Short mmCIF file of C-alpha atoms and ligand atoms in Angstrom, two decimals:
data_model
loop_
_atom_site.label_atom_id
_atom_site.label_comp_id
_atom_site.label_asym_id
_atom_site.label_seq_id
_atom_site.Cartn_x
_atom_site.Cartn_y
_atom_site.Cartn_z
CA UNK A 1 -15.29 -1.99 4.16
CA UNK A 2 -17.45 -1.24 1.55
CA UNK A 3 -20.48 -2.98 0.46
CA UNK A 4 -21.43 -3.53 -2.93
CA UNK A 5 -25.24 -4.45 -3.41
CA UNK A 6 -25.91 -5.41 -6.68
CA UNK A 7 -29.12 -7.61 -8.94
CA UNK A 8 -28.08 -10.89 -9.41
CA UNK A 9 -24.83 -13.08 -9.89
CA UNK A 10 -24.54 -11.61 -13.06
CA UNK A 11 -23.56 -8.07 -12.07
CA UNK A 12 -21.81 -9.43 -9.12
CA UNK A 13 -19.55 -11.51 -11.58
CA UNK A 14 -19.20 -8.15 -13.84
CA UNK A 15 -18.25 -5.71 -11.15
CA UNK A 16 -15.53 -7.79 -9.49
CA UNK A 17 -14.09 -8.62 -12.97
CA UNK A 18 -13.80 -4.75 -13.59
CA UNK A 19 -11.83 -4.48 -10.05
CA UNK A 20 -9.54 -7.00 -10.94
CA UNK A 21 -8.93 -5.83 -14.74
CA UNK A 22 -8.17 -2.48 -13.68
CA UNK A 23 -5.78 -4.13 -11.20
CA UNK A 24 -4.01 -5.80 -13.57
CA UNK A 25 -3.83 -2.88 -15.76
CA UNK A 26 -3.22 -0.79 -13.48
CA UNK A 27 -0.15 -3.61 -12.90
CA UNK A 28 0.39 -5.54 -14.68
CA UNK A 29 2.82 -7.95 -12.65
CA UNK A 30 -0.56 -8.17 -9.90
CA UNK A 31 -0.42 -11.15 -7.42
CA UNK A 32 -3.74 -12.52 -7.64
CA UNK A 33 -5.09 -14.63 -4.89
CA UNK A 34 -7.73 -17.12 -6.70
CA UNK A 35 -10.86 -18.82 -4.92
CA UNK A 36 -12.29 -21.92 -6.00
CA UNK A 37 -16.42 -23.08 -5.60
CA UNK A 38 -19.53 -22.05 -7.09
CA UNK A 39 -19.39 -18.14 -6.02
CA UNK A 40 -16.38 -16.71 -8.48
CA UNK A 41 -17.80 -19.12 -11.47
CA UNK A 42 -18.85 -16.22 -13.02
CA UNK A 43 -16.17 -13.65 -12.23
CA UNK A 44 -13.66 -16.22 -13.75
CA UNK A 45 -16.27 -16.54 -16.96
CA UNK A 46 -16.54 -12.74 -17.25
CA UNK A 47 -11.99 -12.45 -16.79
CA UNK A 48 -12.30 -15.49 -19.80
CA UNK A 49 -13.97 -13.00 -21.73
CA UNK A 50 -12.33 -10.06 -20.88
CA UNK A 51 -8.94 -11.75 -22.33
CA UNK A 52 -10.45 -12.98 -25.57
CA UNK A 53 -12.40 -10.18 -26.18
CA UNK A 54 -10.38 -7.38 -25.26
CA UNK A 55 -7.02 -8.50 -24.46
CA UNK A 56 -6.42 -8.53 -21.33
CA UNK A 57 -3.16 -9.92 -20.75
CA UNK A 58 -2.48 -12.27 -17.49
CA UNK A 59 1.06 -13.01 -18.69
CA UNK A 60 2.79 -11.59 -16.16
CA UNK A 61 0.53 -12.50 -13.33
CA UNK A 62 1.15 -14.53 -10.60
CA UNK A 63 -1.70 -16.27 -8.74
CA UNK A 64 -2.37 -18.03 -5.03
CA UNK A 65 -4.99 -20.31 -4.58
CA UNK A 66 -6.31 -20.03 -0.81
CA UNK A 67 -6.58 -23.60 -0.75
CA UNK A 68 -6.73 -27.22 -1.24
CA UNK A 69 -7.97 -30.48 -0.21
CA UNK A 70 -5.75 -33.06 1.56
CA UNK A 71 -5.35 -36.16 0.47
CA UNK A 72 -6.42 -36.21 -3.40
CA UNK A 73 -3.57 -35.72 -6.22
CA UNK A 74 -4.04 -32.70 -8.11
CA UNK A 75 -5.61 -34.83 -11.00
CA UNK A 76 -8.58 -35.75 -8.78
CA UNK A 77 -11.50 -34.21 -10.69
CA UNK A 78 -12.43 -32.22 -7.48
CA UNK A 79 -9.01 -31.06 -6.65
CA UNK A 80 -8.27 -27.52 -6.63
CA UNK A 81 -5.86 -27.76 -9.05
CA UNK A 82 -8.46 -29.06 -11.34
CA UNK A 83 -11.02 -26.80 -10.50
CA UNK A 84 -9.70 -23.58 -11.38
CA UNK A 85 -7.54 -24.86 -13.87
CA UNK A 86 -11.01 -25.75 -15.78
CA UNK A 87 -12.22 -22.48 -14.22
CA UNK A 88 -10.09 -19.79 -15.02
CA UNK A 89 -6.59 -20.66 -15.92
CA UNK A 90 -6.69 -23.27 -18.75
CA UNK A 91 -8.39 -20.07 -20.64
CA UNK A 92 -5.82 -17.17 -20.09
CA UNK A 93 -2.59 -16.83 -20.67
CA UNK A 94 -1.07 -17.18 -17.32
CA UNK A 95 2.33 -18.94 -17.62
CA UNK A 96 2.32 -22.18 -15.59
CA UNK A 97 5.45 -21.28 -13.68
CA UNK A 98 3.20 -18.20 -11.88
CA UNK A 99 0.69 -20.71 -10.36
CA UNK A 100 0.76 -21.65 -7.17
CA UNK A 101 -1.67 -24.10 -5.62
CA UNK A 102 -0.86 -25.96 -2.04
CA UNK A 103 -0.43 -29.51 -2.43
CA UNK A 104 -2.48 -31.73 -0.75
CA UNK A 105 -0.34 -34.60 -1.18
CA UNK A 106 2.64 -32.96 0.48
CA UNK A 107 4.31 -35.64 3.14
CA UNK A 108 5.04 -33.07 4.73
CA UNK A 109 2.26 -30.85 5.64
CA UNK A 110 3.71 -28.40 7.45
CA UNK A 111 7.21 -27.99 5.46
CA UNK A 112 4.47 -27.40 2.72
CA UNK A 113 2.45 -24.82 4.74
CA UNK A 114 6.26 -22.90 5.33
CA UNK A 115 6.77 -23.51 1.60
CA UNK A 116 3.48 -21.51 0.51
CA UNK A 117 3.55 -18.97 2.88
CA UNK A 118 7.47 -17.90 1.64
CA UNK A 119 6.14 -17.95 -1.71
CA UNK A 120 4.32 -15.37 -0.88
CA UNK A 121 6.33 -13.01 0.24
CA UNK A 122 8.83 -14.25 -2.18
CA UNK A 123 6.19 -13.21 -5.25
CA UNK A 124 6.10 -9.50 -2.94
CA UNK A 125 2.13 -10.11 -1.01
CA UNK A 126 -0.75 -10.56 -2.79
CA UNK A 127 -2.28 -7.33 -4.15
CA UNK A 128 -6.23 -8.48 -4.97
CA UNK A 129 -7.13 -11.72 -3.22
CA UNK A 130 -10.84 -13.10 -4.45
CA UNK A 131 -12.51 -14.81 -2.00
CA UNK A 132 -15.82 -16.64 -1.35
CA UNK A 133 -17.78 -16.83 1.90
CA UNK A 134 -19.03 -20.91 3.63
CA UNK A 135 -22.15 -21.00 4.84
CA UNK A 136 -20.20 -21.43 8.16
CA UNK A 137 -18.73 -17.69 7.71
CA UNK A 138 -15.42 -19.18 6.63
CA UNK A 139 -13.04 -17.61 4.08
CA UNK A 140 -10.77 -20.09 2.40
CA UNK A 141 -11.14 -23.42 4.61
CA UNK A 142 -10.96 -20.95 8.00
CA UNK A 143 -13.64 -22.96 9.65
CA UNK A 144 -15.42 -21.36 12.95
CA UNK A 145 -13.05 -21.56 15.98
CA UNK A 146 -9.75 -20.37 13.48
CA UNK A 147 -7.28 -18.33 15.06
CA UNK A 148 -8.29 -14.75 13.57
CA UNK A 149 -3.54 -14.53 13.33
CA UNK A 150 -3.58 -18.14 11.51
CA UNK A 151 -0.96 -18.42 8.83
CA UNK A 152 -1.25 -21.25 6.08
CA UNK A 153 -1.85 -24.75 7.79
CA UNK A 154 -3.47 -28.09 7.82
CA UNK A 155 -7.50 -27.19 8.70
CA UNK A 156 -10.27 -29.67 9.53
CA UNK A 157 -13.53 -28.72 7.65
CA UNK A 158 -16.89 -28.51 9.92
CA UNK A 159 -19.62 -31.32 9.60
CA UNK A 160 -21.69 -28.27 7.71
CA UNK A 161 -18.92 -27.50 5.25
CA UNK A 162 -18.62 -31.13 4.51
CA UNK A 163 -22.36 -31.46 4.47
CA UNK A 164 -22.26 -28.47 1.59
CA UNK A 165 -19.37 -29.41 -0.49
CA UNK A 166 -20.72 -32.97 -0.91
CA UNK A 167 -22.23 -31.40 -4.05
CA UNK A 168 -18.79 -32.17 -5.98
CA UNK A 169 -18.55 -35.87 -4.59
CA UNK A 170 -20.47 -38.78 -5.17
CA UNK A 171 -21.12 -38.62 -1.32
CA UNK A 172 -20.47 -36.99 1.71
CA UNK A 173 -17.97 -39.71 2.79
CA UNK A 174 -15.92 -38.95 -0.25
CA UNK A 175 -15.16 -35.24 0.65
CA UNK A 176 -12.42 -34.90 2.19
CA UNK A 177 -11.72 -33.98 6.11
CA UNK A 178 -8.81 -31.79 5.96
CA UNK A 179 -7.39 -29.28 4.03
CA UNK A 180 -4.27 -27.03 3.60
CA UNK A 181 -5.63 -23.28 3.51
CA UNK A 182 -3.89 -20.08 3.91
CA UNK A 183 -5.06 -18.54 7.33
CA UNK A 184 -6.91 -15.69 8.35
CA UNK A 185 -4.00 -13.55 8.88
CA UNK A 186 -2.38 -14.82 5.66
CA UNK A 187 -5.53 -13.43 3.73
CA UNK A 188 -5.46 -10.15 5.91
CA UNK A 189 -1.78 -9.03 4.63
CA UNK A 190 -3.41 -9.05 0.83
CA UNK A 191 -3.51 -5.67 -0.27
CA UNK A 192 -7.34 -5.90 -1.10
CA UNK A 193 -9.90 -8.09 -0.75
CA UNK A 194 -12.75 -8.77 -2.88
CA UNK A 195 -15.68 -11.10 -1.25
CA UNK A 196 -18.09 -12.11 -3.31
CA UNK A 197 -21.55 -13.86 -1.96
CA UNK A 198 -24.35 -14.73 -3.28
CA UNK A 199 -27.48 -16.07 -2.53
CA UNK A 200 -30.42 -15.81 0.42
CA UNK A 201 -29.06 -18.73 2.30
CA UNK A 202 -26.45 -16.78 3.14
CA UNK A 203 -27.49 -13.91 4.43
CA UNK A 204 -27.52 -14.75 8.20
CA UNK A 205 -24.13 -15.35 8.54
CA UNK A 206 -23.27 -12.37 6.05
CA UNK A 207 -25.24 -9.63 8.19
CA UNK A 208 -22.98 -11.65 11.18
CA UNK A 209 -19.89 -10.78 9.44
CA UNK A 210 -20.43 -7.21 7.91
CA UNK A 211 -22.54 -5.76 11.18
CA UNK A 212 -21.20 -8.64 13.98
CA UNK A 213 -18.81 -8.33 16.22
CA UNK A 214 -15.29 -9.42 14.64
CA UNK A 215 -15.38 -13.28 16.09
CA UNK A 216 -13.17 -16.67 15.34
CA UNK A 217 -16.95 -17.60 14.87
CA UNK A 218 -17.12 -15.90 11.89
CA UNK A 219 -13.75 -15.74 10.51
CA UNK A 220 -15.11 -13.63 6.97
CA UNK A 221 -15.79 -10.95 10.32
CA UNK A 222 -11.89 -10.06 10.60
CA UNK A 223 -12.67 -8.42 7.01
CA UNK A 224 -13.77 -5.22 9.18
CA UNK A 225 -10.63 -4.93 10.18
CA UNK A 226 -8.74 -4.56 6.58
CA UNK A 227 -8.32 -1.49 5.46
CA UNK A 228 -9.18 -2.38 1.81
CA UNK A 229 -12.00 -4.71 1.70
CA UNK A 230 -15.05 -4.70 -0.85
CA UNK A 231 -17.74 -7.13 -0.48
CA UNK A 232 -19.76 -7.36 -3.27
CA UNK A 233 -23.12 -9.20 -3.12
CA UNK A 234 -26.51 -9.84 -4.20
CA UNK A 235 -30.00 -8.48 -3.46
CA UNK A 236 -30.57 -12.08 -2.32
CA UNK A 237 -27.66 -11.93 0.07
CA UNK A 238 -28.06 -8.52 1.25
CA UNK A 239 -31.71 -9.36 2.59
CA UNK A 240 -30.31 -9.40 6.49
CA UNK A 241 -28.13 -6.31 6.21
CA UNK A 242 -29.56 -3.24 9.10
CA UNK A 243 -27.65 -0.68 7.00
CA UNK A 244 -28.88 -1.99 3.22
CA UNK A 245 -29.97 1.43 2.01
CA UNK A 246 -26.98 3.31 3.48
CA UNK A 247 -24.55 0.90 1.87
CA UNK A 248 -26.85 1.41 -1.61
CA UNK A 249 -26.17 5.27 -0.96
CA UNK A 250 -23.28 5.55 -0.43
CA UNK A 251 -22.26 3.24 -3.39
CA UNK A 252 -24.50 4.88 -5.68
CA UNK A 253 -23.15 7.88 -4.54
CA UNK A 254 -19.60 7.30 -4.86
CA UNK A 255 -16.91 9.64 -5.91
CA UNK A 256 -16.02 9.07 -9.74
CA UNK A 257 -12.17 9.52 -8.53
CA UNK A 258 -12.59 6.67 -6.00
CA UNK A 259 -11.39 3.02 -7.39
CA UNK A 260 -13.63 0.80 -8.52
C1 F6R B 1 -12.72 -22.02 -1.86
C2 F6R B 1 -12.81 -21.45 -0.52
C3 F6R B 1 -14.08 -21.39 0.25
C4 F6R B 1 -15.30 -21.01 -0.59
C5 F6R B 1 -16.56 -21.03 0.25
C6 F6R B 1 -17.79 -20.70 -0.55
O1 F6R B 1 -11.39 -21.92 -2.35
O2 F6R B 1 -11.82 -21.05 0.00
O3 F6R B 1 -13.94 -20.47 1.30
O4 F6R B 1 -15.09 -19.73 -1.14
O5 F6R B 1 -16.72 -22.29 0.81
O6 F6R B 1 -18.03 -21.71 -1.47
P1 F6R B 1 -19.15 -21.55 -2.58
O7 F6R B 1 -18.73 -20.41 -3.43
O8 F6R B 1 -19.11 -22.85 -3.35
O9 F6R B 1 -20.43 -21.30 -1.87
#
């Protein structure tokens, strides 16, 4: 793993959009795995730019979102498909028949769950998957408890989770209960990872995940096990961290031959 302790959400937002430019230079035909909620905002602002401002082409990507609600249509203003359609892709040039979003109004949930998880490995694995962290310790909708082997499924969210997302709805009894995410060991086959997290009130559950023991408890804690994983966080977020300084030496410190 390697941690990336940066100022504020700014930088945070600017570093991870270098690691997935290069990617996509690098290849252009990357499988991006796409996060939705407050933490990539900026990443997804800074790719925006990136494209208008210095052409950098998403035609020939294909992107995964982790996740989505159950239960809403994909025009629901807080659907995923909205989200990071007004987000991210509405702004490049990523060709419509390269997204891929679960649907949450599949009848069948877990034909749908098969469905996304061949698409996958149909598109040949994801190469950079973005992802934020819950409060909870959760990446995509892998709630505490979450088999550290899922594969994409239905998922209740926890009372917390429900408790923070209410921020989109007009109340907490409008968010919804379930959701369809890609599992932990869905998001473990990506090639890399790139966590981003932000902010003080997470920095319990972050130290948990980065210096914890790898637990179902945390499920962002099975990131110790992938062998290409870069967190990439704030000073606010970092606050908990026993190895802060090492992890600032050894990134400031870095070899210039090592990816960014
Ligand atoms: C969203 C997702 C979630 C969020 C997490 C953090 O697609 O899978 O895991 O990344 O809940 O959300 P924010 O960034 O809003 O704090």
């Amino acid at each position: 793993m390697e941690i990336v302790i940066l100022a504020d959400a700014a930088a945070v937002s600017a570093y991870a959009a270098r690691c997935v430019a290069n990617q996509i230079r690098r290849k252009p035909r990357t499988v991006l795995g796409l996060a939705t909620g407050s933490t990539p905002a900026g990443l997804y602002g800074e790719l925006i730019r990136l494209h208008r401002e210095n052409g950098l082409d998403f035609s020939q990507v294909t992107t995964f979102n982790l996740d989505e609600y159950l239960g809403i249509p994909r025009d629901h203003p807080q659907s995923y498909h909205q989200v990071i359609r007004q987000a991210f892709l509405d702004h490049v040039n990523v060709q419509p028949g390269r997204v891929h979003i679960p649907d949450g109004m599949a009848k069948d949930v877990d034909a749908e769950c098969r469905r996304y998880e061949d698409a996958i490995r149909a598109a040949g694995g994801i190469d950079i998957q973005i992802l934020g962290m819950g409060k909870t310790g959760h990446i995509g909708f892998n709630e505490p408890g979450s088999s550290l082997g899922s594969r994409t499924r239905l998922k209740e969210l926890t009372p917390p989770t429900i408790h923070d997302n209410s921020r989109f709805f007009p109340s907490e009894a409008d968010v919804p209960r379930y959701s369809i995410t890609m599992g932990v060991g869905t998001i473990m086959e990506a090639r890399r990872c790139l966590m981003l997290v932000l902010g003080a009130h997470k920095a319990d559950t972050l130290a948990r995940a980065i210096e914890g023991p790898v637990t179902a408890m945390v499920t962002a804690s099975m990131l110790q096990l992938h062998p290409l994983a870069t967190i990439v966080i704030d000073e606010a977020a970092s606050e908990r961290l026993e190895l802060r300084e090492h992890y600032r030496w050894v990134f400031e410190h870095k070899p210039s031959w090592q990816q960014e």
